[in-house]
Short mmCIF file of C-alpha atoms and ligand atoms in Angstrom, two decimals:
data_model
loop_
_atom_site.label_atom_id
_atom_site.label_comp_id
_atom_site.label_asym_id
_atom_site.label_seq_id
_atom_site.Cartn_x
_atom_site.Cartn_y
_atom_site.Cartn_z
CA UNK A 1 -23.23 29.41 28.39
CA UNK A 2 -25.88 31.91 27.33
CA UNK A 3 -29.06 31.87 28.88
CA UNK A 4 -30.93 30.42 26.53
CA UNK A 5 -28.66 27.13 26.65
CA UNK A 6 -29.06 27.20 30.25
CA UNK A 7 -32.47 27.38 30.36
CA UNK A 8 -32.46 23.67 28.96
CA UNK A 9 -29.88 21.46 31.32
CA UNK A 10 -30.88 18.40 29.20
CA UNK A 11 -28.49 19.70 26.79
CA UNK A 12 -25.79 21.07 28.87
CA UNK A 13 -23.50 18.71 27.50
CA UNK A 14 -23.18 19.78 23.97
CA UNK A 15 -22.77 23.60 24.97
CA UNK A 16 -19.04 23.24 25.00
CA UNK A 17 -18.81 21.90 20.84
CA UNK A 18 -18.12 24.98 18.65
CA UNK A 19 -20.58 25.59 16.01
CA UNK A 20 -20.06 25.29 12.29
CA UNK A 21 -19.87 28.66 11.26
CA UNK A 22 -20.01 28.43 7.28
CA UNK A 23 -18.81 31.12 4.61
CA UNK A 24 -21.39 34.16 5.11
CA UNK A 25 -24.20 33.69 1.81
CA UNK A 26 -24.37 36.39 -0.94
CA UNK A 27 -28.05 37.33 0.18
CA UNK A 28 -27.23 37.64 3.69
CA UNK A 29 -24.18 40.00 2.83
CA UNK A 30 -27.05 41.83 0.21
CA UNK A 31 -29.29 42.13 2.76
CA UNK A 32 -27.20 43.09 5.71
CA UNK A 33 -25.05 45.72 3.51
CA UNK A 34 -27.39 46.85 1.17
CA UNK A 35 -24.53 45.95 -1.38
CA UNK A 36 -25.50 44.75 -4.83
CA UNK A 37 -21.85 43.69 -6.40
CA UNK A 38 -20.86 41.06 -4.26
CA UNK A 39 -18.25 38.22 -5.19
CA UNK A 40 -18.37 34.75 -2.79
CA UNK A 41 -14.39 33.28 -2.06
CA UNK A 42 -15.34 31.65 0.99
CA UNK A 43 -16.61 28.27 0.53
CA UNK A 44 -14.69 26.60 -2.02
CA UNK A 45 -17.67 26.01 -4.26
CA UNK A 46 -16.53 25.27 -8.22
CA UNK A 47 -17.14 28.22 -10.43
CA UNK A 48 -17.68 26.96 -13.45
CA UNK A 49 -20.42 24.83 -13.19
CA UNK A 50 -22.52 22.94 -12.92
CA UNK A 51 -22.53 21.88 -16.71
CA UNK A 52 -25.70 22.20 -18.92
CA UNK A 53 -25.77 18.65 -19.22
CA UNK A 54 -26.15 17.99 -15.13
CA UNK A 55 -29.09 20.89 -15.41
CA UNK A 56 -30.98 19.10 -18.07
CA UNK A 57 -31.10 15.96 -16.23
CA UNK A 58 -32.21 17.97 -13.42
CA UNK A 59 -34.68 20.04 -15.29
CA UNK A 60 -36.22 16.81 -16.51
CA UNK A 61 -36.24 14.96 -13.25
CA UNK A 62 -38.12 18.42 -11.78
CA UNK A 63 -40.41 18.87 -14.80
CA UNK A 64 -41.39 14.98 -14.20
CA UNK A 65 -40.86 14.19 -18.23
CA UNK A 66 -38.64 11.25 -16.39
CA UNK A 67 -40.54 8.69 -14.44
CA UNK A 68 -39.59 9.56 -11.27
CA UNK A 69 -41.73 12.90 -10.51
CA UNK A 70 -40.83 14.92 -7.63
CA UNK A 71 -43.94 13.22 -5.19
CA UNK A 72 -42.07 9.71 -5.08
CA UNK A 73 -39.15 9.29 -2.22
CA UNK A 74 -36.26 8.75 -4.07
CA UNK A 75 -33.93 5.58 -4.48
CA UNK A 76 -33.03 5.17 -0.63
CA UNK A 77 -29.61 4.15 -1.14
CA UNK A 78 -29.16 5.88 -4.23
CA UNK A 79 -28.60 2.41 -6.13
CA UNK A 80 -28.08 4.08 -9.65
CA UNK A 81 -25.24 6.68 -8.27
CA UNK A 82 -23.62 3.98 -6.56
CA UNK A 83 -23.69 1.95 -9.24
CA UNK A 84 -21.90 4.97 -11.62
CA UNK A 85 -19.23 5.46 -9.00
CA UNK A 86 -18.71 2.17 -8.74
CA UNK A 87 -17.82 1.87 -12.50
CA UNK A 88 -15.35 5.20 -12.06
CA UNK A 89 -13.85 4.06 -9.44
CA UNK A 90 -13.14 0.41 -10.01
CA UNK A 91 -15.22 -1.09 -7.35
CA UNK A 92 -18.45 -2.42 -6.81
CA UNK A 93 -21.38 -0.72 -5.60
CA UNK A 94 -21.83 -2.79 -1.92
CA UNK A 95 -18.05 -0.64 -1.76
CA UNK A 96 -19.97 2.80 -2.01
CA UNK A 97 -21.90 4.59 0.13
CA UNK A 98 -24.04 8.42 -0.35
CA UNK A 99 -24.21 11.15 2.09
CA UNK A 100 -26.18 14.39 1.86
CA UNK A 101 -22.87 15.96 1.24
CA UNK A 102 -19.69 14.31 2.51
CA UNK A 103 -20.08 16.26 6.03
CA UNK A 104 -23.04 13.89 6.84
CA UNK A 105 -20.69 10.82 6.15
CA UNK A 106 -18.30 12.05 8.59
CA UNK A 107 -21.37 12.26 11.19
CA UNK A 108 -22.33 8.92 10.11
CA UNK A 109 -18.59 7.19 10.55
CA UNK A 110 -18.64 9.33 14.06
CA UNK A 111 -21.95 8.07 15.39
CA UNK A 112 -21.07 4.70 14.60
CA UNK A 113 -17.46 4.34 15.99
CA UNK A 114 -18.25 6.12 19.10
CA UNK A 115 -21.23 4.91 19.96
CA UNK A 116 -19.95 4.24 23.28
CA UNK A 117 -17.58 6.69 23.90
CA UNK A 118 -13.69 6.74 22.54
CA UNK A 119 -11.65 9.07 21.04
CA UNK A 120 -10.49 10.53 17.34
CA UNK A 121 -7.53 11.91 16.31
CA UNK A 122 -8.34 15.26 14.62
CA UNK A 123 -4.75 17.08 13.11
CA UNK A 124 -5.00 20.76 13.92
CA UNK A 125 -6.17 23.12 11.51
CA UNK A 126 -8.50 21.12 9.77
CA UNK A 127 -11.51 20.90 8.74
CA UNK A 128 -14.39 21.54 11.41
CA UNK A 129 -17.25 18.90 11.15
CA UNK A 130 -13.72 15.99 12.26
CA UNK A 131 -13.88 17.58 15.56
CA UNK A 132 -17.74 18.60 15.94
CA UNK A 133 -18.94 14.89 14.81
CA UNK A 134 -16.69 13.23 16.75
CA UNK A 135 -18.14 15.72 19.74
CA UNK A 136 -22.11 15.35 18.82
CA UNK A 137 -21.70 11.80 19.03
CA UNK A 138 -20.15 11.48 22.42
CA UNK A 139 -16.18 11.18 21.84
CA UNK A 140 -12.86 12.89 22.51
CA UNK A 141 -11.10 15.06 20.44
CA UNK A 142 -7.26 14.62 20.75
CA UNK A 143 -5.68 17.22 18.44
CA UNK A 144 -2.44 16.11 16.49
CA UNK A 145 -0.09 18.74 15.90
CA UNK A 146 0.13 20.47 12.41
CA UNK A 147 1.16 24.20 11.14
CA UNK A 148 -0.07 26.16 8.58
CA UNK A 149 2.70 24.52 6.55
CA UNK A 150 3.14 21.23 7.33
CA UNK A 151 0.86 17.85 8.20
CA UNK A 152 2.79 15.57 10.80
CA UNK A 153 1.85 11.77 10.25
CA UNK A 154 4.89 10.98 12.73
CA UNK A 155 2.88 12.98 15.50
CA UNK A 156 -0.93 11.47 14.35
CA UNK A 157 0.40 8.22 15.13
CA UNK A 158 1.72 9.64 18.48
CA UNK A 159 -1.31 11.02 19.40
CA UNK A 160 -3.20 7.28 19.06
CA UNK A 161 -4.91 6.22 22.61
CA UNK A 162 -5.79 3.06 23.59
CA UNK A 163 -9.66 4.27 23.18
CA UNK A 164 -8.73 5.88 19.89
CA UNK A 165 -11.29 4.45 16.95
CA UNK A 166 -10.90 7.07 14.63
CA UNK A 167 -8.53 8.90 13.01
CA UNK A 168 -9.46 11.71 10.69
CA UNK A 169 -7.15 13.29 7.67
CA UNK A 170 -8.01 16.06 5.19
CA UNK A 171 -6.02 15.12 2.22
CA UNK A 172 -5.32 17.89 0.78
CA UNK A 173 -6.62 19.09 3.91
CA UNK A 174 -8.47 22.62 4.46
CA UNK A 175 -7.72 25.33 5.49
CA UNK A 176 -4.14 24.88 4.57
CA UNK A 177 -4.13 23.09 1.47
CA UNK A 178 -1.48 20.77 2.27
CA UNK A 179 -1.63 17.29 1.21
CA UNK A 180 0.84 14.11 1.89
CA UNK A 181 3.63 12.78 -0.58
CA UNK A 182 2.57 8.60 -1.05
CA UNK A 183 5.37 7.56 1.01
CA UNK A 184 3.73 9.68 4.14
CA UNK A 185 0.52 8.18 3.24
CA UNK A 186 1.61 4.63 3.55
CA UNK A 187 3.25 5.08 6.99
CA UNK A 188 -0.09 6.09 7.61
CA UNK A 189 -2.45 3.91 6.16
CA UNK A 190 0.06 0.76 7.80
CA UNK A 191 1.08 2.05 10.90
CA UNK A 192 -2.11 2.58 12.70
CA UNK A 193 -3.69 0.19 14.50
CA UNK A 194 -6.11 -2.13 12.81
CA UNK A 195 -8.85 -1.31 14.87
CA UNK A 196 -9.08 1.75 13.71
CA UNK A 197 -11.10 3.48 11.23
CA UNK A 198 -8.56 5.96 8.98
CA UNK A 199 -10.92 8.28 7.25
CA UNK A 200 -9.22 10.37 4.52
CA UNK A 201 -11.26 12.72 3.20
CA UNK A 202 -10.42 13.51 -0.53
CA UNK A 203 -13.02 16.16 -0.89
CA UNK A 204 -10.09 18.44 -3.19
CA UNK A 205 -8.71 15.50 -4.78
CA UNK A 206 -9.89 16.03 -8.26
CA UNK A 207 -8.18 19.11 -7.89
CA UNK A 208 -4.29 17.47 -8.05
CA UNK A 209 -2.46 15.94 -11.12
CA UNK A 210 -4.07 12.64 -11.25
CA UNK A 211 -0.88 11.44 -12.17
CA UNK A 212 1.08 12.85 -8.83
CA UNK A 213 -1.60 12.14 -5.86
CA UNK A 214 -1.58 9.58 -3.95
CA UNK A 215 -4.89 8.33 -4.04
CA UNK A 216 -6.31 6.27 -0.49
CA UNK A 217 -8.51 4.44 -2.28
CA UNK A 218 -5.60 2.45 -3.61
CA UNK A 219 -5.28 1.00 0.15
CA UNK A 220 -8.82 0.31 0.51
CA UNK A 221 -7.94 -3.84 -0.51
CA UNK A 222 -5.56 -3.81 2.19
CA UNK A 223 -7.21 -1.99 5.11
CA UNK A 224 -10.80 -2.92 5.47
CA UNK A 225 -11.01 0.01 8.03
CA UNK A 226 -10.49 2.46 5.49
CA UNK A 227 -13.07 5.19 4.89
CA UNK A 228 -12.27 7.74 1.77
CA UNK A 229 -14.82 10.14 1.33
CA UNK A 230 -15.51 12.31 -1.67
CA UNK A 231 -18.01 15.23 -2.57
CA UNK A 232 -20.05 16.53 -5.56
CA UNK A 233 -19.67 19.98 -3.53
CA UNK A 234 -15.96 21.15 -4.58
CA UNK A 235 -14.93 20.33 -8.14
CA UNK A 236 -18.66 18.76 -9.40
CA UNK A 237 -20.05 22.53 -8.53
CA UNK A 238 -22.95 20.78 -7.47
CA UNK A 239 -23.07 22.22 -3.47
CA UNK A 240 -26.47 22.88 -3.71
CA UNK A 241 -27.30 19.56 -3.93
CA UNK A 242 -25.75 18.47 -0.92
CA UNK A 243 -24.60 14.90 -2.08
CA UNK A 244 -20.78 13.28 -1.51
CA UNK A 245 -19.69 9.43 -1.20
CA UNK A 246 -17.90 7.21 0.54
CA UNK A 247 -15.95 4.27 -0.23
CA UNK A 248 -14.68 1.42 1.90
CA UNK A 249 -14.46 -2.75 2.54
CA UNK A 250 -18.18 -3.91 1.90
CA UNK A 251 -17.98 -4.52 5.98
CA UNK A 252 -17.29 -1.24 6.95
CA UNK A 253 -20.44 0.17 3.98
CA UNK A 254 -23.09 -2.70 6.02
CA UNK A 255 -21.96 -0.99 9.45
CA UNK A 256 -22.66 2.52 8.01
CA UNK A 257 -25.85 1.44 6.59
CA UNK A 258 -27.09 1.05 10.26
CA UNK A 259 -26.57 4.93 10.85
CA UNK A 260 -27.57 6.21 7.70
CA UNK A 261 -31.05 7.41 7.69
CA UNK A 262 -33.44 6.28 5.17
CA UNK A 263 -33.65 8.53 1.84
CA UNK A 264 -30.66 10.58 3.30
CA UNK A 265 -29.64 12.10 -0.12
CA UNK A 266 -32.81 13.28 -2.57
CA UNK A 267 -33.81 12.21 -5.68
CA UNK A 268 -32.48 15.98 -7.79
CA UNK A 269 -28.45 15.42 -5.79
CA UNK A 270 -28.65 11.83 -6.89
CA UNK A 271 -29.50 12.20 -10.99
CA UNK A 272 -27.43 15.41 -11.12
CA UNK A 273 -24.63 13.06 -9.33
CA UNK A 274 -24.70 10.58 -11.40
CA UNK A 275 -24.45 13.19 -14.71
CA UNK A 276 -21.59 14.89 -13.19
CA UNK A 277 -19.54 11.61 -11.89
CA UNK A 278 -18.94 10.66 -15.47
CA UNK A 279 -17.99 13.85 -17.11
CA UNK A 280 -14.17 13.58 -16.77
CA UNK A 281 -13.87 16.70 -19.29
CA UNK A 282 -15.69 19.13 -17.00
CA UNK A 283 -12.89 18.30 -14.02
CA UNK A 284 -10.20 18.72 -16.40
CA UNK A 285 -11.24 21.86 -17.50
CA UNK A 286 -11.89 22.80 -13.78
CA UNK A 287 -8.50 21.71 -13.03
CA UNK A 288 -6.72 23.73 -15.45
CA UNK A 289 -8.89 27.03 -14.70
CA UNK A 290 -8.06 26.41 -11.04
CA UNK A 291 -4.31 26.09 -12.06
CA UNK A 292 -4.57 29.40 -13.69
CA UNK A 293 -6.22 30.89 -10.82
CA UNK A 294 -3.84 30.11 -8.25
CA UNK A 295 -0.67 30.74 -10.66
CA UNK A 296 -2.00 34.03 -11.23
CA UNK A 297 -3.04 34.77 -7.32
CA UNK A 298 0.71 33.86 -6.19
CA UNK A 299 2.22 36.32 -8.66
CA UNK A 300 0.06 39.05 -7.54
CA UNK A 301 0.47 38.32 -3.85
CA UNK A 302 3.93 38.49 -4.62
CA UNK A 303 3.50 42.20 -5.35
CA UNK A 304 2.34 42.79 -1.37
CA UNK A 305 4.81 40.11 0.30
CA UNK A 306 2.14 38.09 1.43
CA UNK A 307 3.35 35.17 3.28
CA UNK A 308 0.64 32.22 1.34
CA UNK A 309 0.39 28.65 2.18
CA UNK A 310 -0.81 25.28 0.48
CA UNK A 311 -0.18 24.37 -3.09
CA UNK A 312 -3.46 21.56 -3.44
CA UNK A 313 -7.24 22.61 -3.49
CA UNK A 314 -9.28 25.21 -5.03
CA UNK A 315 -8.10 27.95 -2.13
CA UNK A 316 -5.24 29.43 -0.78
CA UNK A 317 -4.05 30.85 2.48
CA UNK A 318 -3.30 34.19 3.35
CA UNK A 319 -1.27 35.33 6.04
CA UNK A 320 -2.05 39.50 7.01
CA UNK A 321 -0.80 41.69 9.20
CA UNK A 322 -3.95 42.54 9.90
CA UNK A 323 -5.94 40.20 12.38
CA UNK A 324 -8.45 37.90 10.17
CA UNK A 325 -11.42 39.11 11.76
CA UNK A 326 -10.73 42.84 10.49
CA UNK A 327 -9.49 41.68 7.08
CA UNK A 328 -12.97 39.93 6.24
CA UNK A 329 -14.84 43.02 7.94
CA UNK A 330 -12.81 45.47 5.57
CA UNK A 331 -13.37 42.70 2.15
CA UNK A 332 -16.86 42.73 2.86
CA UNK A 333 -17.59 46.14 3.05
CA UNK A 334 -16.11 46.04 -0.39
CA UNK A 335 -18.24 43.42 -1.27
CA UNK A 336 -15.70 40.51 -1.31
CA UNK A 337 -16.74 37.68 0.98
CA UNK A 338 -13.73 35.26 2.12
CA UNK A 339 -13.51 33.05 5.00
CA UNK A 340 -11.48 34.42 8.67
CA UNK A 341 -9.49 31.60 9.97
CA UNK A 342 -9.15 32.64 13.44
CA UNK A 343 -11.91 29.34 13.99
CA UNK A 344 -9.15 27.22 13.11
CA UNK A 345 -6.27 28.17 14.96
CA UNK A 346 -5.11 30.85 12.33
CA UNK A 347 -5.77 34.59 13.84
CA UNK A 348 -3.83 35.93 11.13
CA UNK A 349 -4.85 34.18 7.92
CA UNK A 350 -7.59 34.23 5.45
CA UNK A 351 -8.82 31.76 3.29
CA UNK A 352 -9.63 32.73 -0.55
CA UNK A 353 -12.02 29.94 -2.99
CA UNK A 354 -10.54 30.46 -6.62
CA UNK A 355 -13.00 32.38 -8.61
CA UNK A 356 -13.55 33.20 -11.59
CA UNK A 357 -10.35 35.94 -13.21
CA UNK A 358 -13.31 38.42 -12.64
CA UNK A 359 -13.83 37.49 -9.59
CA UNK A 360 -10.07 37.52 -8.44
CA UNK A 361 -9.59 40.93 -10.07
CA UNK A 362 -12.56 42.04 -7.64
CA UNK A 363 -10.88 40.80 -4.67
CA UNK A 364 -7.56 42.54 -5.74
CA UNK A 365 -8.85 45.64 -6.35
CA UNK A 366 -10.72 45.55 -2.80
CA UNK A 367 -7.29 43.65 -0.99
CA UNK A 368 -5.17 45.79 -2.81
CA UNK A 369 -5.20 49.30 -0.75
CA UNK A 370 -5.71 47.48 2.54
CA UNK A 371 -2.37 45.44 1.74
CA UNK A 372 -0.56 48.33 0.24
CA UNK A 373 2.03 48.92 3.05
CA UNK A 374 3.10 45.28 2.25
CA UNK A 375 0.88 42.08 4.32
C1 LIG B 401 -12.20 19.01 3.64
C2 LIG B 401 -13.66 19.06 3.46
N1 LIG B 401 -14.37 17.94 3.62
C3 LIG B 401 -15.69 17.92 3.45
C4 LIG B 401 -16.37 19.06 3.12
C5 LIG B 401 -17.86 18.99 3.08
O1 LIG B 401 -18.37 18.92 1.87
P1 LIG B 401 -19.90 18.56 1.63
O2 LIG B 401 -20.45 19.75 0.95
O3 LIG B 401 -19.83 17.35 0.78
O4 LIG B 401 -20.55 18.28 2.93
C6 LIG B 401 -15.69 20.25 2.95
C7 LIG B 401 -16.43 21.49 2.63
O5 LIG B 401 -15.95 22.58 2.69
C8 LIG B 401 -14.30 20.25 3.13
O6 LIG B 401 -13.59 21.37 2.99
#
């Protein structure tokens, strides 16, 4: 523990949970680098939005020509999103439930499933905030095998204790982009206890074939503890904003209400939210750029036998010779920011955001001579 942990014991207990470290900012690398062409692959952000219709709605709702005006909290529970994802999704509103961003929904389903201790299931190699929620509010981690190439339902379900309350799935999870066919799903979704809370987290899932992906929300009628969570961050491009959504049995939404703090997600997230929600068009444009991006990644990593993994998201895997750590070190310095994976288990890999063709042509031509001898 460093000394300025130890200097409050109060605490002592939390100095063992990793910190989040997030995908480094363009300013910071600006500032720290002195660089002024820099290009951002590390956090998955969407970039080809937000749309101009989502930043006139904002515009107006900053420029108070809408009634609301900036001085006035906004809607608590963010009625008028709900009430637009309700309609997308087929559901009704008491069924829906806003977080600023999805992460703080995974707090919130943490804090109130182990409020008195417990454990969650947490499949390796996924992402963070599963393992540091369930930690900040008091439970066990037990990690469920996984590789870089494969998710293991078989060995979730093995990994269940009889204190287990949650179980946690990224689907398609990050880092590795691997998602589960429908069949894997339903052993999932029916073979775990009914006590506990399965939250799948579909943060990419606007990213797949909507006519291929198995979509947990189709279980939610038959498993009232069923969380799925979604997020304006990824395919929305609204990250800023910090607004995602959950949906689940109205029992499960009146439990969460209890942990959610008032006026959790701001009045700006929630009108640019409910703009973006509808626009169908916008994700299947996203979708097909994204396609391009990654069909056009895998043919040049072809070039430099780079071992990749994960077909689903908007990101890919990258597995170096070169330890991750000294990968990103050498990117950056070329002003290409991606994200090391050695946090998750992965010394070896990197993890690249589809940009932009620009934007992958500047990673190439930094990755390029530093891959030359072959990944
Ligand atoms: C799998 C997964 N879930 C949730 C999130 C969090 O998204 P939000 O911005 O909604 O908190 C991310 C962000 O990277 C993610 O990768």
């Amino acid at each position: 523990m460093n000394s300025a942990l130890s200097s409050l014991p109060a605490f002592e207990h939390l100095a063992s949970i990793p910190l989040y470290v997030p995908g480094k900012p363009i300013q910071e690398v600006q500032r720290e680098l002195g660089l002024t062409s820099i290009v951002k692959l590390a956090s998955n952000e969407n970039p080809w939005g937000p749309t101009d219709a989502v930043k006139t709605r904002v515009a107006a709702a900053v420029t108070g020509a809408e009634f609301e005006g900036l001085g006035l909290y906004p809607v608590s529970d963010g009625w008028y999103l709900r009430q637009r994802i309700a309609q997308r999704k087929g559901i009704t509103p008491d069924r829906v439930i806003l977080g600023n961003g999805s992460s703080e929904i995974l707090e919130m389903i943490a804090k109130a499933a182990l409020l008195d201790g417990g454990s969650a299931v947490v499949p390796r190699h996924s992402f963070a905030i599963y393992g540091i929620a369930t930690q900040t509010a008091g439970g066990r981690v037990i990690e469920s095998r996984a590789s870089a190439t494969e998710l293991d339902v078989d060995d979730i379900l093995r990994s269940v204790a009889a204190d287990t309350r949650l179980v946690y799935l990224g689907h398609p999870n990050n880092p590795t982009g691997l998602r589960l066919e429908r069949a894997a799903l339903e052993r999932l979704v029916r073979g775990l206890r009914e006590d506990i809370v399965l939250v799948v987290d579909q943060a990419y899932a606007e990213y797949e074939d909507p006519a291929e992906y198995p979509d947990a929300a189709g279980y939610l009628d038959e498993r009232p503890n069923l969380l799925v969570l979604h997020t304006f961050s990824k395919i929305h491009a609204l990250a800023a904003m910090r607004i995602g959504y959950g949906l689940g049995s109205k029992e499960l939404m009146q439990y969460l209400e209890r942990v959610r703090s008032p006026f959790n997600t701001n009045h700006l997230a929630q009108v640019a939210a409910e703009v973006a929600v509808q626009d169908l068009a916008f994700e299947a444009f996203s979708r097909q750029k994204n396609h391009e991006a990654r069909t056009a990644f895998v043919a040049e990593a072809a070039h430099h036998r780079c071992q990749l993994s994960g077909t689903s998201g908007n990101f890919i895997l990258l597995e170096s010779a070169f330890p991750a750590a000294e990968l990103f070190k050498e990117l950056l310095q070329r002003g290409v920011i991606v994200r090391p994976m050695q946090g998750y288990g992965l010394p070896n890999h990197i993890r690249i955001t589809f940009g932009k063709p620009e934007e992958m042509a500047a990673f190439w031509k930094a990755a390029s001579p530093l891959l030359d001898g072959g990944c």
